[in-house]
Amino acid sequence: MTTETRLFGTITIEDEKLITFPEGIVGFPFLKQFALIHDAENENAPIMWLQSMEEPTFAMPVIEPLLVVDNYNPTVNDEYLEPVGELAEDQIYSLVTITVPPQIENMSVNLKAPIVINMANNKAVQIIVEDDYKVKHPIYETLKKRREGNVC
């Protein structure tokens, strides 16, 4: 699939690498096809982009939650995961969305609404967890320390 994007120009993604959200994402139920874009110059960079293949202007920065919160382990009702099919523990890939406000020092992740991807079939769902995780968990200092330690 090929699409023109605002941030990345024209991209082509092999069909088997497309991530499908059968129910869309929170706030955008009509967006169902996405590509996970890594930094072309540094594939080990922690921040990636979830780019809509249907809406060229829609791309969300995302990160693996364990890179910013060591003990992130939300309780998830199995019913919420049904749209992605049967999940094997080694096939689960989780991401959280990043908010980057004008003052970058206030950058945060939404730990309350993780994205869960079934890597066996590339189906995904964004869920709301009932745990006491924050919608705006600050990450600027954590990422800065990772960069200074050359962990990125």
Coordinates of C-alpha atoms in Angstrom, one line a residue:
M1 CA 0.0 0.0 0.0
T2 CA 1.3 3.4 -0.9
T3 CA 0.2 6.7 0.6
E4 CA 1.3 10.3 0.7
T5 CA 1.9 11.5 4.3
R6 CA 2.5 15.0 5.8
L7 CA 5.5 14.0 7.9
F8 CA 7.2 11.3 5.8
G9 CA 6.3 12.1 2.2
T10 CA 5.3 9.1 0.0
I11 CA 5.6 5.8 1.8
T12 CA 5.0 2.3 0.6
I13 CA 4.2 -0.4 3.2
E14 CA 4.0 -4.1 2.4
D15 CA 0.5 -5.3 3.1
E16 CA 1.7 -7.9 5.6
K17 CA 3.3 -5.1 7.7
L18 CA 0.1 -3.0 7.9
I19 CA -1.4 -2.8 11.4
T20 CA -5.2 -3.1 11.4
F21 CA -7.3 -1.7 14.2
P22 CA -10.7 -3.4 13.6
E23 CA -12.4 -0.9 15.9
G24 CA -10.2 2.1 15.1
I25 CA -8.4 4.0 17.8
V26 CA -9.8 6.1 20.7
G27 CA -11.3 9.3 19.2
F28 CA -10.8 8.1 15.6
P29 CA -12.9 5.0 15.1
F30 CA -12.8 5.4 11.3
L31 CA -9.0 5.1 11.1
K32 CA -8.2 1.4 10.8
Q33 CA -5.0 0.9 8.8
F34 CA -1.6 2.1 10.2
A35 CA 2.1 1.7 9.6
L36 CA 4.7 1.8 12.3
I37 CA 7.5 4.1 11.2
H38 CA 10.9 3.9 12.7
D39 CA 13.7 6.5 12.5
A40 CA 15.4 5.7 9.2
E41 CA 18.8 6.8 10.6
N42 CA 18.5 5.1 13.9
E43 CA 16.2 2.1 14.1
N44 CA 17.0 1.7 17.8
A45 CA 15.5 5.2 18.6
P46 CA 12.8 4.7 21.2
I47 CA 10.2 7.0 19.6
M48 CA 8.3 5.7 16.6
W49 CA 5.3 6.9 14.6
L50 CA 2.0 5.3 14.1
Q51 CA 1.1 6.7 10.7
S52 CA -2.5 6.4 9.4
M53 CA -2.6 4.9 5.9
E54 CA -6.0 6.4 5.3
E55 CA -5.4 10.0 6.6
P56 CA -2.1 11.5 5.4
T57 CA -2.1 14.2 8.1
F58 CA -2.6 11.8 11.0
A59 CA 0.5 10.3 12.7
M60 CA 1.0 9.7 16.4
P61 CA 4.4 9.4 18.2
V62 CA 4.5 6.2 20.2
I63 CA 7.0 4.4 22.4
E64 CA 7.2 1.1 24.2
P65 CA 5.9 1.7 27.7
L66 CA 8.6 -0.3 29.5
L67 CA 11.2 2.2 28.1
V68 CA 9.8 5.0 30.2
V69 CA 8.1 3.1 33.1
D70 CA 10.0 0.0 34.4
N71 CA 7.0 -1.6 36.2
Y72 CA 4.2 -0.9 33.7
N73 CA 1.9 -3.9 33.9
P74 CA -1.8 -2.8 33.5
T75 CA -4.7 -5.1 34.2
V76 CA -6.6 -5.7 31.0
N77 CA -10.0 -7.3 30.7
D78 CA -9.7 -10.1 28.1
E79 CA -13.0 -8.9 26.5
Y80 CA -11.2 -5.7 25.3
L81 CA -8.6 -7.8 23.5
E82 CA -11.1 -9.9 21.5
P83 CA -10.8 -7.8 18.3
V84 CA -7.1 -8.8 17.9
G85 CA -7.7 -12.6 18.1
E86 CA -6.0 -15.1 20.3
L87 CA -2.9 -13.7 21.9
A88 CA 0.2 -15.7 22.8
E89 CA 2.4 -13.9 25.4
D90 CA 5.4 -13.8 23.0
Q91 CA 3.3 -12.2 20.3
I92 CA 2.1 -9.1 22.3
Y93 CA 3.6 -5.8 21.4
S94 CA 2.5 -2.8 23.5
L95 CA 2.9 0.9 22.7
V96 CA 1.7 4.1 24.4
T97 CA 1.1 7.4 22.7
I98 CA 3.3 10.5 23.3
T99 CA 2.1 14.0 23.7
V100 CA 4.6 16.7 22.7
P101 CA 3.4 20.2 23.8
P102 CA 5.1 23.5 22.8
Q103 CA 7.3 23.2 25.9
I104 CA 9.1 19.9 25.2
E105 CA 10.0 19.5 28.9
N106 CA 6.3 18.7 29.4
M107 CA 6.3 15.7 27.1
S108 CA 4.2 12.9 28.4
V109 CA 2.8 9.4 27.6
N110 CA -0.7 8.1 28.0
L111 CA -0.3 5.1 30.2
K112 CA -4.1 4.9 30.6
A113 CA -4.8 3.9 27.0
P114 CA -2.1 1.5 25.7
I115 CA -2.1 0.1 22.2
V116 CA -1.9 -3.7 22.1
I117 CA -0.7 -5.3 18.8
N118 CA -1.0 -9.0 18.1
M119 CA 2.2 -9.6 16.1
A120 CA 0.9 -12.9 14.8
N121 CA -1.8 -11.2 12.7
N122 CA -0.9 -7.5 12.9
K123 CA -4.3 -6.7 14.5
A124 CA -4.3 -4.0 17.2
V125 CA -6.6 -2.4 19.7
Q126 CA -6.3 0.7 21.9
I127 CA -7.8 0.0 25.3
I128 CA -8.6 2.0 28.4
V129 CA -7.2 0.3 31.5
E130 CA -8.8 0.5 34.9
D131 CA -5.5 0.8 36.8
D132 CA -4.4 4.1 38.3
Y133 CA -2.1 5.0 35.5
K134 CA -1.8 8.6 34.4
V135 CA -3.0 10.0 31.1
K136 CA -0.1 12.4 31.2
H137 CA 2.9 10.6 32.6
P138 CA 6.0 12.9 32.2
I139 CA 8.9 11.3 30.2
Y140 CA 11.2 14.2 29.2
E141 CA 13.7 13.6 32.0
T142 CA 13.6 9.8 31.5
L143 CA 14.3 10.1 27.7
K144 CA 17.1 12.7 28.4
K145 CA 18.8 10.3 30.8
R146 CA 18.5 7.4 28.3
R147 CA 20.1 9.6 25.6
E148 CA 22.9 10.7 27.9
G149 CA 23.6 7.1 28.8
N150 CA 23.6 6.2 25.1
V151 CA 20.8 3.7 25.7
C152 CA 18.7 4.9 22.8

